[in-house]
Coordinates of C-alpha atoms in Angstrom, one line a residue:
X1 CA 0.0 0.0 0.0
X2 CA 2.7 2.5 1.0
X3 CA 4.8 1.5 -2.1
X4 CA 1.8 2.2 -4.3
X5 CA 1.2 5.6 -2.6
X6 CA 4.9 6.5 -3.1
X7 CA 4.7 5.7 -6.8
X8 CA 1.7 8.0 -7.2
X9 CA 2.5 10.8 -4.9
X10 CA 4.8 13.6 -6.3
X11 CA 7.6 14.4 -4.0
X12 CA 8.0 17.9 -5.5
X13 CA 4.3 18.7 -5.4
X14 CA 3.6 17.2 -1.9
X15 CA 7.0 16.7 -0.2
X16 CA 5.4 16.2 3.3
X17 CA 2.9 13.7 2.1
X18 CA 5.6 11.8 0.2
X19 CA 7.9 11.8 3.3
X20 CA 5.1 10.5 5.5
X21 CA 4.4 7.7 3.1
X22 CA 8.1 6.9 3.0
X23 CA 8.2 6.9 6.8
X24 CA 5.2 4.6 7.0
X25 CA 6.8 2.2 4.6
X26 CA 9.9 2.3 6.7
X27 CA 8.0 1.7 9.9
X28 CA 6.5 -1.5 8.3
X29 CA 10.1 -2.6 7.4
X30 CA 11.2 -2.0 10.9
X31 CA 8.4 -4.1 12.4
X32 CA 9.0 -7.0 9.9
X33 CA 12.8 -6.8 10.3
X34 CA 12.4 -6.9 14.2
X35 CA 10.0 -9.9 13.9
X36 CA 12.2 -11.8 11.5
X37 CA 15.7 -10.6 12.6
X38 CA 16.3 -9.3 9.1
X39 CA 19.2 -6.9 9.1
X40 CA 19.0 -6.2 5.3
X41 CA 15.4 -4.9 6.0
X42 CA 16.6 -2.8 8.9
X43 CA 19.1 -1.2 6.4
X44 CA 16.3 -0.6 3.9
X45 CA 14.2 1.1 6.6
X46 CA 17.2 3.3 7.6
X47 CA 17.6 4.5 4.0
X48 CA 13.9 5.3 3.7
X49 CA 13.8 7.1 7.0
X50 CA 16.9 9.2 6.2
X51 CA 15.1 10.4 3.0
X52 CA 11.8 11.0 4.7
X53 CA 13.3 13.1 7.5
X54 CA 14.6 15.6 5.0
X55 CA 11.0 16.8 4.5
X56 CA 9.5 16.3 8.0
X57 CA 10.0 19.6 9.9
X58 CA 10.1 18.9 13.7
X59 CA 8.9 22.5 14.3
X60 CA 5.7 21.7 12.3
X61 CA 5.2 17.9 12.5
X62 CA 6.8 17.2 15.9
X63 CA 5.2 13.8 16.6
X64 CA 5.6 12.5 13.1
X65 CA 9.2 13.5 13.2
X66 CA 9.8 11.9 16.5
X67 CA 8.1 8.7 15.4
X68 CA 10.3 8.6 12.3
X69 CA 13.4 9.3 14.4
X70 CA 12.4 6.5 16.8
X71 CA 12.2 3.9 14.0
X72 CA 15.5 5.2 12.6
X73 CA 17.1 4.6 16.0
X74 CA 15.6 1.1 16.2
X75 CA 17.1 0.2 12.8
X76 CA 20.5 1.7 13.7
X77 CA 20.7 0.0 17.1
X78 CA 19.8 -3.4 15.6
X79 CA 22.4 -3.1 12.9
X80 CA 25.1 -1.7 15.3
X81 CA 24.5 -4.5 17.8
X82 CA 24.7 -7.2 15.1
X83 CA 27.8 -5.7 13.5
X84 CA 29.5 -4.9 16.8
X85 CA 29.6 -1.2 15.8
X86 CA 29.4 0.7 19.1
X87 CA 29.4 4.1 17.3
X88 CA 26.2 3.1 15.4
X89 CA 24.6 2.0 18.7
X90 CA 25.6 5.2 20.3
X91 CA 24.1 7.1 17.4
X92 CA 20.8 5.3 18.0
X93 CA 21.1 6.1 21.8
X94 CA 21.5 9.8 20.9
X95 CA 18.4 9.8 18.9
X96 CA 16.4 8.1 21.6
X97 CA 17.6 10.8 24.1
X98 CA 16.7 13.5 21.6
X99 CA 13.1 12.3 21.2
X100 CA 12.4 11.4 24.9
X101 CA 11.3 15.0 25.8
X102 CA 8.8 15.0 23.0
X103 CA 7.1 11.8 24.3
X104 CA 6.4 13.4 27.6
X105 CA 5.0 10.9 30.2
X106 CA 1.7 12.7 30.9
X107 CA 0.7 13.0 27.3
X108 CA 2.3 9.8 25.8
X109 CA 2.8 7.4 28.7
X110 CA 3.4 4.3 26.6
X111 CA 5.7 6.0 24.1
X112 CA 7.6 7.5 27.0
X113 CA 8.0 4.0 28.6
X114 CA 8.9 2.4 25.2
X115 CA 11.6 5.1 24.6
X116 CA 13.0 4.5 28.1
X117 CA 13.1 0.8 27.3
X118 CA 14.8 1.4 24.0
X119 CA 17.4 3.5 25.7
X120 CA 18.0 0.7 28.2
X121 CA 18.5 -1.9 25.4
X122 CA 20.9 0.5 23.6
X123 CA 22.9 1.0 26.8
X124 CA 23.1 -2.7 27.4
X125 CA 24.5 -3.1 23.9
X126 CA 27.1 -0.4 24.6
X127 CA 28.0 -2.1 27.8
X128 CA 28.5 -5.4 26.1
X129 CA 30.5 -3.9 23.2
X130 CA 32.8 -1.8 25.5
X131 CA 32.7 -4.3 28.5
X132 CA 31.7 -1.3 30.6
X133 CA 29.8 -2.1 33.8
X134 CA 28.8 1.6 34.1
X135 CA 26.7 1.4 31.0
X136 CA 24.9 -1.8 32.2
X137 CA 24.2 0.0 35.5
X138 CA 22.7 3.0 33.7
X139 CA 20.6 0.7 31.7
X140 CA 19.0 -0.8 34.8
X141 CA 17.6 2.6 35.8
X142 CA 16.0 3.0 32.3
X143 CA 14.5 -0.5 32.4
X144 CA 12.9 0.2 35.7
X145 CA 11.5 3.5 34.5
X146 CA 10.2 1.8 31.4
X147 CA 8.3 -0.8 33.4
X148 CA 6.4 2.0 35.2
X149 CA 4.4 2.5 31.9
X150 CA 5.2 -0.6 29.8
X151 CA 3.1 -3.2 31.5
X152 CA 2.0 -6.7 30.7
X153 CA -1.5 -5.5 30.2
X154 CA -0.6 -2.6 27.9
X155 CA 2.1 -4.1 25.7
X156 CA 2.6 -7.8 26.6
X157 CA 5.1 -8.7 23.8
X158 CA 7.3 -5.6 24.3
X159 CA 7.1 -6.0 28.1
X160 CA 8.3 -9.6 27.9
X161 CA 11.1 -8.6 25.5
X162 CA 12.2 -5.9 28.0
X163 CA 11.9 -8.3 30.9
X164 CA 14.2 -10.7 29.1
X165 CA 16.7 -7.9 28.3
X166 CA 16.5 -6.6 31.8
X167 CA 17.3 -10.0 33.2
X168 CA 20.3 -10.4 30.9
X169 CA 21.6 -7.0 32.0
X170 CA 21.2 -7.9 35.7
X171 CA 22.9 -11.3 35.1
X172 CA 25.9 -9.6 33.6
X173 CA 26.2 -7.1 36.4
X174 CA 25.8 -9.9 39.0
X175 CA 28.6 -11.9 37.4
X176 CA 30.9 -8.8 37.4
X177 CA 30.1 -7.9 41.0
X178 CA 29.3 -11.4 42.5
X179 CA 25.9 -10.0 43.6
X180 CA 23.4 -12.7 44.5
X181 CA 20.6 -10.2 45.0
X182 CA 20.9 -9.2 41.3
X183 CA 20.9 -12.8 40.2
X184 CA 17.6 -13.3 42.1
X185 CA 16.2 -10.3 40.4
X186 CA 17.4 -11.6 37.0
X187 CA 15.6 -14.9 37.6
X188 CA 12.5 -13.0 38.5
X189 CA 12.7 -11.1 35.2
X190 CA 13.2 -14.2 33.2
X191 CA 10.2 -15.9 34.9
X192 CA 8.1 -12.7 34.1
X193 CA 9.2 -12.9 30.5
X194 CA 8.1 -16.6 30.3
X195 CA 4.6 -15.6 31.4
X196 CA 4.2 -14.1 27.9
X197 CA 6.9 -16.0 26.0
X198 CA 5.1 -19.3 26.1
X199 CA 6.1 -22.3 24.0
X200 CA 2.8 -22.1 22.1
X201 CA 3.3 -18.5 21.2
X202 CA 7.0 -18.6 20.1
X203 CA 9.0 -21.7 20.9
X204 CA 12.4 -20.1 20.1
X205 CA 11.8 -17.1 22.5
X206 CA 10.5 -19.5 25.1
X207 CA 13.6 -21.6 24.9
X208 CA 15.9 -18.5 25.0
X209 CA 14.3 -17.3 28.2
X210 CA 14.4 -20.9 29.6
X211 CA 18.1 -21.1 28.9
X212 CA 18.8 -17.7 30.5
X213 CA 16.8 -18.6 33.5
X214 CA 18.7 -21.9 33.8
X215 CA 22.1 -20.2 33.7
X216 CA 20.9 -17.7 36.4
X217 CA 19.5 -20.4 38.7
X218 CA 22.7 -22.5 38.1
X219 CA 24.9 -19.6 39.3
X220 CA 22.6 -19.0 42.3
X221 CA 22.7 -22.7 43.1
X222 CA 26.5 -22.6 43.2
X223 CA 26.6 -19.4 45.2
X224 CA 24.1 -20.7 47.8
X225 CA 24.9 -24.5 47.7
X226 CA 21.2 -24.9 47.1
X227 CA 20.2 -28.3 45.5
X228 CA 16.6 -27.1 44.9
X229 CA 17.9 -24.3 42.6
X230 CA 20.1 -26.8 40.9
X231 CA 17.1 -29.0 40.1
X232 CA 15.2 -25.9 38.7
X233 CA 18.2 -25.0 36.6
X234 CA 18.5 -28.6 35.2
X235 CA 14.7 -28.6 34.4
X236 CA 15.0 -25.3 32.6
X237 CA 18.1 -26.4 30.5
X238 CA 16.2 -29.6 29.6
X239 CA 13.2 -27.5 28.5
X240 CA 15.4 -25.3 26.4
X241 CA 16.9 -28.3 24.7
X242 CA 13.4 -29.5 23.6
X243 CA 13.5 -26.6 21.2
X244 CA 17.2 -26.0 20.7
X245 CA 17.9 -29.2 19.0
X246 CA 21.3 -30.1 17.6
X247 CA 20.1 -30.0 14.0
X248 CA 17.9 -26.9 14.2
X249 CA 19.9 -24.6 16.5
X250 CA 23.4 -26.1 16.8
X251 CA 25.0 -23.1 18.7
X252 CA 22.1 -22.9 21.1
X253 CA 22.1 -26.6 21.6
X254 CA 25.8 -26.6 22.4
X255 CA 25.3 -23.8 24.9
X256 CA 22.3 -25.4 26.6
X257 CA 24.1 -28.8 26.6
X258 CA 27.2 -27.4 28.3
X259 CA 25.1 -25.6 30.9
X260 CA 23.1 -28.8 31.6
X261 CA 26.3 -30.8 31.9
X262 CA 27.7 -28.2 34.4
X263 CA 24.5 -28.2 36.4
X264 CA 24.4 -32.0 36.5
X265 CA 28.1 -32.1 37.6
X266 CA 27.2 -29.7 40.3
X267 CA 24.6 -32.1 41.6
X268 CA 27.1 -35.0 41.4
X269 CA 25.0 -36.7 38.6
X270 CA 27.8 -36.6 36.0

């Protein structure tokens, strides 16, 4: 539909209309790229949004400009994280920080929460790429702000995605600081994610969260010498391996298998 509109609409005669059609086409690209983990499509969306933003004046069309910038940041962050390009991720981070004041909490509560969540994810990416605990710790604050408005009832899929990312961030900080309280909070976040990330809805995401929960519980079990936590970790690893089979997901299967073996050894089973 948007492609058809772009072919009909004259950019010279109606530059704003053309730009908004271009931005809408890019927004669809971002949604599909995010769903299918398609980095070529993220790049296509980036190119469209850069063109569209030339004609969207933030002084006149403030919200449309912010929405287009938001999707540009999503595309940049995804590509930067995948390509291990911290400058690209930081560029996305700068865009999110630029648009956050536009999505004020009182008028746009969900957009405000979503933008805080996107900032948190970008900071987590920067922390991972720079091995910088300070960035991870900053991310935690943004995740917590995001959850004030991004609730399971309002946006279940994004909420579960953020819970999973929040848990991963806490898990990393906990490993760096030997902090059992953060491990416990990470386990809570993964369990929350699994309330929405069920096997029936998306088996791969369910298995991902199961494996992350398993590794967190395994670390807690070792720290606390708690056999019950070991049993939970073993069960979660086994659940993950039901989806992460050797043929379909060899890398994930190896990771889950190694974690399971370690947990079993900790119990004295292997």
